[in-house]
Short mmCIF file of C-alpha atoms and ligand atoms in Angstrom, two decimals:
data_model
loop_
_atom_site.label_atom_id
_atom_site.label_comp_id
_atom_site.label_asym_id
_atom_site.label_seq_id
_atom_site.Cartn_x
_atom_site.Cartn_y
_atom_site.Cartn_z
CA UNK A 1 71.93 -7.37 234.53
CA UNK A 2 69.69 -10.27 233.34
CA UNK A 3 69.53 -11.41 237.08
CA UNK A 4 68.25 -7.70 238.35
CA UNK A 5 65.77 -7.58 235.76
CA UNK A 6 64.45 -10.89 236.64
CA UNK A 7 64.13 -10.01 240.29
CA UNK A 8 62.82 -6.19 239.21
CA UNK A 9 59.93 -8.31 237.62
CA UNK A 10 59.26 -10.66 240.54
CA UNK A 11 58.97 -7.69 242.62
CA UNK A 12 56.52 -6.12 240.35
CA UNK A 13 54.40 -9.19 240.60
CA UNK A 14 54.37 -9.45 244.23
CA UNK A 15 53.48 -5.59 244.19
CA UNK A 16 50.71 -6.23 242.53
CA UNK A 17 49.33 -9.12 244.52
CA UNK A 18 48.69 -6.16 247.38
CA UNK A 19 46.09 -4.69 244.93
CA UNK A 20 44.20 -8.35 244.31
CA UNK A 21 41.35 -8.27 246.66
CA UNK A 22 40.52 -11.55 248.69
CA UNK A 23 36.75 -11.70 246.37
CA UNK A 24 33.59 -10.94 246.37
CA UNK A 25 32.05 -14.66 245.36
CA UNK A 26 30.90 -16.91 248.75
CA UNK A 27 33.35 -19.67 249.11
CA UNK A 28 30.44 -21.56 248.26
CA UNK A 29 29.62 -19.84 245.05
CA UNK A 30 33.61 -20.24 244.29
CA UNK A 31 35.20 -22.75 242.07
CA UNK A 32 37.29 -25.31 244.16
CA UNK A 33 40.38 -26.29 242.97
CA UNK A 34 41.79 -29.40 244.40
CA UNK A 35 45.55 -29.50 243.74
CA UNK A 36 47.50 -32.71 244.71
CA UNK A 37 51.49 -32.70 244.60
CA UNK A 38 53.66 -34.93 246.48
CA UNK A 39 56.22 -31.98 247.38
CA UNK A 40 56.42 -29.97 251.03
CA UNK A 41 54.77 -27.16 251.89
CA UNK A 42 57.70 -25.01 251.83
CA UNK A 43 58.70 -25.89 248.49
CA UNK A 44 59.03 -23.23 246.33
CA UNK A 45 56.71 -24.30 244.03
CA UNK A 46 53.88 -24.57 246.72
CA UNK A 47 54.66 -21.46 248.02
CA UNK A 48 54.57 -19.54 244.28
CA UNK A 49 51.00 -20.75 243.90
CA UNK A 50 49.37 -20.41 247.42
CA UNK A 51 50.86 -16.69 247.49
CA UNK A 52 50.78 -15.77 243.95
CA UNK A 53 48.57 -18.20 242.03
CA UNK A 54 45.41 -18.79 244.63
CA UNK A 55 45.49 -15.14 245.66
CA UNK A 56 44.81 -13.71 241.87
CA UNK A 57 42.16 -16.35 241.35
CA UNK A 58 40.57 -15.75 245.15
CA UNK A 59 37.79 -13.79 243.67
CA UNK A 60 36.09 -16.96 241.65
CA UNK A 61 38.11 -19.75 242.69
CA UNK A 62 38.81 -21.82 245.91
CA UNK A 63 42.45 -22.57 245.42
CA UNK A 64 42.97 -26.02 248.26
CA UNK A 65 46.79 -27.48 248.22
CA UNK A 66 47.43 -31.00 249.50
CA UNK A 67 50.73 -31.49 249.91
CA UNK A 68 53.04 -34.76 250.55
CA UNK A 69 50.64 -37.10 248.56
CA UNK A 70 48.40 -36.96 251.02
CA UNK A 71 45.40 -36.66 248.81
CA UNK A 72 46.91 -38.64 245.29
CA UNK A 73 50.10 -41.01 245.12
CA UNK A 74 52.94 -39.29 243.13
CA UNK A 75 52.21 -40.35 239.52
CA UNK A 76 48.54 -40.63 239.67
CA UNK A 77 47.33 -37.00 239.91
CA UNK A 78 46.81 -36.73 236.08
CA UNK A 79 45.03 -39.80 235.38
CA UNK A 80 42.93 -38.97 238.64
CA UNK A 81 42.49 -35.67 236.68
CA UNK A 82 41.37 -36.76 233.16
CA UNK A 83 39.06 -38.95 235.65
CA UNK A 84 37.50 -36.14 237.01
CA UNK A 85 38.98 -37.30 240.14
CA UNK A 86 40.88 -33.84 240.95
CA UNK A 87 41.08 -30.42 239.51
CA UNK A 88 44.76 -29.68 239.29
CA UNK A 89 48.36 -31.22 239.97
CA UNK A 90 52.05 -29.88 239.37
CA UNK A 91 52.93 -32.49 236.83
CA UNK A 92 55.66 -33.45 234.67
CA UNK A 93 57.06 -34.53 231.40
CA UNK A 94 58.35 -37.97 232.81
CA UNK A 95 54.10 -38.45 233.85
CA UNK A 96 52.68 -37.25 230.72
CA UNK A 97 55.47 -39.65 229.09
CA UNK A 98 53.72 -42.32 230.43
CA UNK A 99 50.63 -41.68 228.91
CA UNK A 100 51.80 -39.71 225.79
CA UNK A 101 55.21 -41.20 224.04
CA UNK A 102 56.05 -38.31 222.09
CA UNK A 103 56.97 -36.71 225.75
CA UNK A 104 59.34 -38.28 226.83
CA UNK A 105 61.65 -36.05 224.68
CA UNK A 106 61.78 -33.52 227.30
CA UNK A 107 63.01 -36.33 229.92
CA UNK A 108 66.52 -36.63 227.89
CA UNK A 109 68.91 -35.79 230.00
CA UNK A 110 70.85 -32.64 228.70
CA UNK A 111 68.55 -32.02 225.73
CA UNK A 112 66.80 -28.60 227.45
CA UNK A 113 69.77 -26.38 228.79
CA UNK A 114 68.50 -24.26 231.65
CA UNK A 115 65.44 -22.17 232.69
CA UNK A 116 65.88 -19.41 229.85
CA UNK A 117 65.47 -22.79 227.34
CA UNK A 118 62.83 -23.78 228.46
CA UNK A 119 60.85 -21.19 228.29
CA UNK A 120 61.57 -20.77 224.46
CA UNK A 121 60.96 -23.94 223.69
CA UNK A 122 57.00 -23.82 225.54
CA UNK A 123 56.58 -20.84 224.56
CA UNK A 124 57.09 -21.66 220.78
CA UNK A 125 55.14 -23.67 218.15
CA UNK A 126 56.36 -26.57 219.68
CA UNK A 127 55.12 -25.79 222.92
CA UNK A 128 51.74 -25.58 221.65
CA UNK A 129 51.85 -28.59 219.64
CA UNK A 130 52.56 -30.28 222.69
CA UNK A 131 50.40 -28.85 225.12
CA UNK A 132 47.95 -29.81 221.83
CA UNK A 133 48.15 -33.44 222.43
CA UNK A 134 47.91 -33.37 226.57
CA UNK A 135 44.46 -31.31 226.07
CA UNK A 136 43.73 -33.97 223.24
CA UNK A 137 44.42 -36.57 224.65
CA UNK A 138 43.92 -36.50 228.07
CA UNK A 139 41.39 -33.78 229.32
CA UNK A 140 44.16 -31.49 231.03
CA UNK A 141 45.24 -27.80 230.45
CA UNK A 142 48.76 -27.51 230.98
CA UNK A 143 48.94 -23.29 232.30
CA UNK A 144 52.46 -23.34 231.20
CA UNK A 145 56.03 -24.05 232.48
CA UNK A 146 58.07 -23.53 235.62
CA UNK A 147 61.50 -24.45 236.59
CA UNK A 148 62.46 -27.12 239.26
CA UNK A 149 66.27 -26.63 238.51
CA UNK A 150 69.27 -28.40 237.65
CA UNK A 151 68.74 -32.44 239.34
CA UNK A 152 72.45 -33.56 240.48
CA UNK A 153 73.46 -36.50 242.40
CA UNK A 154 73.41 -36.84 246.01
CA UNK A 155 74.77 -40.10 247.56
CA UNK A 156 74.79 -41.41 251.10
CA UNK A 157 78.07 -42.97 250.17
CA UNK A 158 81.53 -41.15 250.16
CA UNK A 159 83.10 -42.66 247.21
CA UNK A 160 84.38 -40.00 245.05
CA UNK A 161 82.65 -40.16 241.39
CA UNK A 162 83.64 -38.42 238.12
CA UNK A 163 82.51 -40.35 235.33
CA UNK A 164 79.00 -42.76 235.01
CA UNK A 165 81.77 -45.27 235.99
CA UNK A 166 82.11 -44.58 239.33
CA UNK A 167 78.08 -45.11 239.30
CA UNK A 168 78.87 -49.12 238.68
CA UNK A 169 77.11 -50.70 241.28
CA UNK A 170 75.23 -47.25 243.04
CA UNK A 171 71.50 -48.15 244.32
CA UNK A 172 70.16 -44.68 242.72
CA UNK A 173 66.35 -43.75 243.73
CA UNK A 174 65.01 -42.11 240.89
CA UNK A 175 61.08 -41.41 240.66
CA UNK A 176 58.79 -44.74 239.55
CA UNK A 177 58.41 -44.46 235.67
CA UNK A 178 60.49 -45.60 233.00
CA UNK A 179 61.80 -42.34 231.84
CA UNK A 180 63.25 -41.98 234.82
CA UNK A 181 64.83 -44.85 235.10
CA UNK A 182 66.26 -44.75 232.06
CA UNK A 183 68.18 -42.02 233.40
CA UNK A 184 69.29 -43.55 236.03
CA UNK A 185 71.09 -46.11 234.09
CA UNK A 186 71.79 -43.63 231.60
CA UNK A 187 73.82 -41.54 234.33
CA UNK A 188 75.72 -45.35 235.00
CA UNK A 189 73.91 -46.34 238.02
CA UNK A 190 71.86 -49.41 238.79
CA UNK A 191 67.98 -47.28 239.44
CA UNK A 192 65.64 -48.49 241.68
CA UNK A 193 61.40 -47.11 241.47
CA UNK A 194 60.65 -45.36 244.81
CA UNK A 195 57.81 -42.50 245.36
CA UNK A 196 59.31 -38.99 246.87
CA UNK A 197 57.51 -39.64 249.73
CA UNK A 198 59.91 -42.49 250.87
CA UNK A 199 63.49 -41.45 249.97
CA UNK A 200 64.33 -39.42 253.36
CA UNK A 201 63.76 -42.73 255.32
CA UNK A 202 65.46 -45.11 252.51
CA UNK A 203 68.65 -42.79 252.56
CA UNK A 204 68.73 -42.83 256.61
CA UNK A 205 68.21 -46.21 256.48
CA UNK A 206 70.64 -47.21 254.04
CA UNK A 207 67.99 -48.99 251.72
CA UNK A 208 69.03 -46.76 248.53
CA UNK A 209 72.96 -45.34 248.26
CA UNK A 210 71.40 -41.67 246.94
CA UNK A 211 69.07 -40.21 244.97
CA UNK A 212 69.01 -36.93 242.44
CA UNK A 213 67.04 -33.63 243.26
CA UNK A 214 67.63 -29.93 242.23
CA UNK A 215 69.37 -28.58 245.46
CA UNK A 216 66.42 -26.53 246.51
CA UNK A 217 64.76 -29.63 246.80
CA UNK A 218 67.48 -31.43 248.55
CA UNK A 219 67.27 -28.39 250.82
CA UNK A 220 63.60 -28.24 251.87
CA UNK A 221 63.31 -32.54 252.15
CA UNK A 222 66.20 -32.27 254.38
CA UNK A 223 68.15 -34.73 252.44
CA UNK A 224 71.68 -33.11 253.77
CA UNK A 225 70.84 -34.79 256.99
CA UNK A 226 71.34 -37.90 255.70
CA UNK A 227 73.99 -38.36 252.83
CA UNK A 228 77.62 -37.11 252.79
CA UNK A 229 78.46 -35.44 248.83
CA UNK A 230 76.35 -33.35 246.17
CA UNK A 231 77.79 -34.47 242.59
CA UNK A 232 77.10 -31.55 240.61
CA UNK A 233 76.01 -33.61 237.49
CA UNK A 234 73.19 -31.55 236.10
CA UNK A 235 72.35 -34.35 233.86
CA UNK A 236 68.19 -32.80 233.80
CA UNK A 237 66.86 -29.14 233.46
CA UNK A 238 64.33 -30.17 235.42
CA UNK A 239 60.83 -28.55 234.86
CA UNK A 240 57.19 -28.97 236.18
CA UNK A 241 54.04 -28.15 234.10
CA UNK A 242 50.78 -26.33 236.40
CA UNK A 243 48.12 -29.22 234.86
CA UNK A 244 44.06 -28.08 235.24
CA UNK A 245 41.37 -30.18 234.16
CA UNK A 246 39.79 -29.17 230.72
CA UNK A 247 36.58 -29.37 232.17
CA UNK A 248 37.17 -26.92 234.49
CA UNK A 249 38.75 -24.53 232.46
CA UNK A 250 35.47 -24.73 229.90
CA UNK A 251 33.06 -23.78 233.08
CA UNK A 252 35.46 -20.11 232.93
CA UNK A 253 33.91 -16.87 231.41
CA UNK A 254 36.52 -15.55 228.94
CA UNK A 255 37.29 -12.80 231.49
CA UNK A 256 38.36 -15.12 234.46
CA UNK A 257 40.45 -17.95 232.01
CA UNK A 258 42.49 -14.42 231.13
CA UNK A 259 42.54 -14.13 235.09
CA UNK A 260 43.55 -17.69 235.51
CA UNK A 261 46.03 -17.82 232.86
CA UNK A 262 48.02 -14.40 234.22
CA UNK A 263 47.79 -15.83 237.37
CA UNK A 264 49.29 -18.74 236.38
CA UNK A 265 52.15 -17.45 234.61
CA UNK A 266 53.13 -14.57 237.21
CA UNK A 267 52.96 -17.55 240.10
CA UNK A 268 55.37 -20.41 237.76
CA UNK A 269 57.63 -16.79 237.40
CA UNK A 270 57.97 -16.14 240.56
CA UNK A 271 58.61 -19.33 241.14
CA UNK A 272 61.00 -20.09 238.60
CA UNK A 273 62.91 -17.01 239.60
CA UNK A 274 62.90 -18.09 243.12
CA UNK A 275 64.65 -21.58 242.14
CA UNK A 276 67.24 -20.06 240.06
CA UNK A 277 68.22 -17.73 243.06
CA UNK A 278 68.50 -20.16 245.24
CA UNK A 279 69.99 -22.71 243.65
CA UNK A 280 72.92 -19.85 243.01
CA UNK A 281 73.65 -20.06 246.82
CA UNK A 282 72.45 -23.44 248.45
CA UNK A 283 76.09 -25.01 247.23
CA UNK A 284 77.55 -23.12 250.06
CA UNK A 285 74.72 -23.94 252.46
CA UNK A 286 75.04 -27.63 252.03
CA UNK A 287 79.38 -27.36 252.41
CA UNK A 288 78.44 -25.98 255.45
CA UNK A 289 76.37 -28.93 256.28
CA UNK A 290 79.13 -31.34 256.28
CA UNK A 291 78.44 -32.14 253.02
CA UNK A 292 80.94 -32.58 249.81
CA UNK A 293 79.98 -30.35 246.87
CA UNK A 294 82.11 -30.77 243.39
CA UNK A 295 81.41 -30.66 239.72
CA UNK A 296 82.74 -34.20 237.97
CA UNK A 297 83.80 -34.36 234.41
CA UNK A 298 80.27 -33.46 233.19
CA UNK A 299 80.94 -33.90 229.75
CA UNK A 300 81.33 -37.81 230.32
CA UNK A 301 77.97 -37.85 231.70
CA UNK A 302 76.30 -35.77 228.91
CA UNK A 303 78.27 -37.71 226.10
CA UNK A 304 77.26 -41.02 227.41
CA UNK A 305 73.30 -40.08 228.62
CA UNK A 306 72.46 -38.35 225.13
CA UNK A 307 73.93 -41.10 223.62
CA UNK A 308 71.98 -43.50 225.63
CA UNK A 309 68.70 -41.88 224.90
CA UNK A 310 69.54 -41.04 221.13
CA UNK A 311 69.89 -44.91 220.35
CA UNK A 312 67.32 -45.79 222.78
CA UNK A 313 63.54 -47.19 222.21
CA UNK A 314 62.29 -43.72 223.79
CA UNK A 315 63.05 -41.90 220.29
CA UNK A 316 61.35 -43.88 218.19
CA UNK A 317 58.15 -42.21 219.53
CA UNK A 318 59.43 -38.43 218.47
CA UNK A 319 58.66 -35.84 216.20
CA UNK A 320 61.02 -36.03 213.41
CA UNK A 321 63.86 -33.49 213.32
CA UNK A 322 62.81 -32.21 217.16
CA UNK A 323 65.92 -33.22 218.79
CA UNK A 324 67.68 -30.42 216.49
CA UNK A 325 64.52 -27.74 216.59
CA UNK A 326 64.55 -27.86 220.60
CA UNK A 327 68.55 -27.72 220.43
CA UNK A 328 68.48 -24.82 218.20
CA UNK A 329 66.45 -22.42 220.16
C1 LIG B 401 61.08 -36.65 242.59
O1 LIG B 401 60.24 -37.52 242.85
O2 LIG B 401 62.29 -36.81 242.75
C2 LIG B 401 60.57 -35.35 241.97
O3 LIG B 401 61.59 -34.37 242.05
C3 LIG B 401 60.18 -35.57 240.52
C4 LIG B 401 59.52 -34.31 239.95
O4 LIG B 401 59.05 -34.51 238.65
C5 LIG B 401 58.36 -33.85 240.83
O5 LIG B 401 57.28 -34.69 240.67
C6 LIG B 401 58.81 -33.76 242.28
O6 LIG B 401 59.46 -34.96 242.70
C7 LIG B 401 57.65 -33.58 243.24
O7 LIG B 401 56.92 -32.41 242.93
C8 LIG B 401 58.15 -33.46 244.69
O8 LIG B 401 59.04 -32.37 244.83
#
């Protein structure tokens, strides 16, 4: 039931996007948007915002995508943004961490459950007061919230593992800040810093022994190719925030920010609803790849990651009483 409503209201939106004419402003009159991520065109995520996000805004805004860090390194689209460097990025808690400690709350593994979650908890009082301090802070509108899905573990090696454990030892790429590699120790491995960009070739060549990704990313970087089992971990409910520059939002008539912002949310739904679905069927998809595909004893990994980051230095930095008010929504 919940799942045909979702889809009833993706349709709708995508309905709608027949009606959303392709403007009346010259490109030249048009507001560009620069948008740098370091994911692949077909991601879903890229495809959500060039077909849902970019057409609603087409009458006042240039909507350009640069894909595969072509245009910014991973990790330095929202300082390049605060700089005035670049209009908008897909960014994420583990970035604004960096820059804001109070953040990295939402890169605990197992803290935020799934999609449904996640959307309480940004679209609540606490969502605001963190959106608050990125706008504060550093010069960026965050539009809101979209799902990346569940990250598991995906090794090159075939070494059965069930508990952190069986990590002992495990080269695990995990994305270049120190939230993230927290986790990676967290989950029992020994993490090593490497940008996206890089892991396809590291895995092939034997550099790392895996990496973790929600399986529709796994799917459209191809990483089946080259690694042999899927550990169905789910030790992050991964999400990805649509970050604009302040500045740019400030140059908006009230009438196109209430454009932008319904743009924005029907695009991260569609999106988000597109993830979900997928990552409902890709298990199948990769077995049929070659590849291994079995849950371990998850509870093992959540007891000893929340653990991990509940004693660690991360928490110090906080709200008071959060860890419960995010857990009880
Ligand atoms: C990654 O580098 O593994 C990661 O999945 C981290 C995410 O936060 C996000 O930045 C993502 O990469 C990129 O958008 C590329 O898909």
């Amino acid at each position: 039931m919940i799942v045909f409503t979702k889809i009833k209201k993706l349709l709708m939106i995508l309905s709608c996007l027949v009606l959303v004419g392709n403007g009346h402003a010259n490109a030249a009159d048009k507001i560009v948007l620069r948008m740098s991520t370091p994911a692949v065109k077909i991601d879903k995520r890229s495809q959500g915002l060039q077909n849902v996000f970019a057409a609603k805004v087409s009458k006042f805004a240039d909507y350009q995508p640069h894909y595969n860090a072509t245009m910014f390194k991973q990790g330095t689209e929202l300082p390049a943004i605060a700089r005035g460097n670049l209009e908008m990025s897909i960014t994420s808690s583990q970035e604004i961490a960096k820059l804001i400690p109070a953040w990295s709350i939402f890169t605990a593994g197992y803290l935020l459950r799934d999609w449904d979650h996640q959307q309480k908890v940004f679209k609540s009082s606490i969502g605001q007061q963190f959106y608050k301090m990125v706008e504060d802070k550093l010069g960026v509108k965050l539009l809101g919230v979209m799902y990346h899905g569940k990250r598991h573990l995906n090794l090159r090696t075939s070494k059965k593992v069930m508990t952190p454990a069986d990590m002992a030892g495990v080269k695990l790429r995990m994305p270049g800040t120190d939230a993230w590699q927290f986790l990676g120790k967290a989950l029992g491995a020994n993490p090593t810093p490497m940008a996206f960009t890089e892991v396809y070739t590291a895995l092939q060549t034997g550099a790392i022994d895996g990496q973790d990704n929600p399986l529709p990313t796994d799917k459209d970087k191809k990483f089946y190719e080259v690694t042999k089992q899927i550990i169905l971990t789910g030790h992050l409910a991964d999400m990805n925030f649509l970050a604009l520059s302040q500045k740019v939002w400030d140059k908006l008539n009230p009438e196109q920010q209430s454009i932008m912002q319904d743009a924005a949310d029907d695009a991260m739904q569609v999106i988000s609803i597109n993830i979900e679905s997928n990552e409902a069927i890709l298990e199948d998809f990769f077995r049929q790849k070659g590849l291994k595909v079995y849950t371990p004893n998850v509870e093992a990994f959540r007891k000893r990651v929340l653990d991990m980051y509940l004693k660690s230095d991360f928490s110090g930095d906080w709200p008071k009483g959060m860890v419960e008010k995010i857990s009880a929504l």
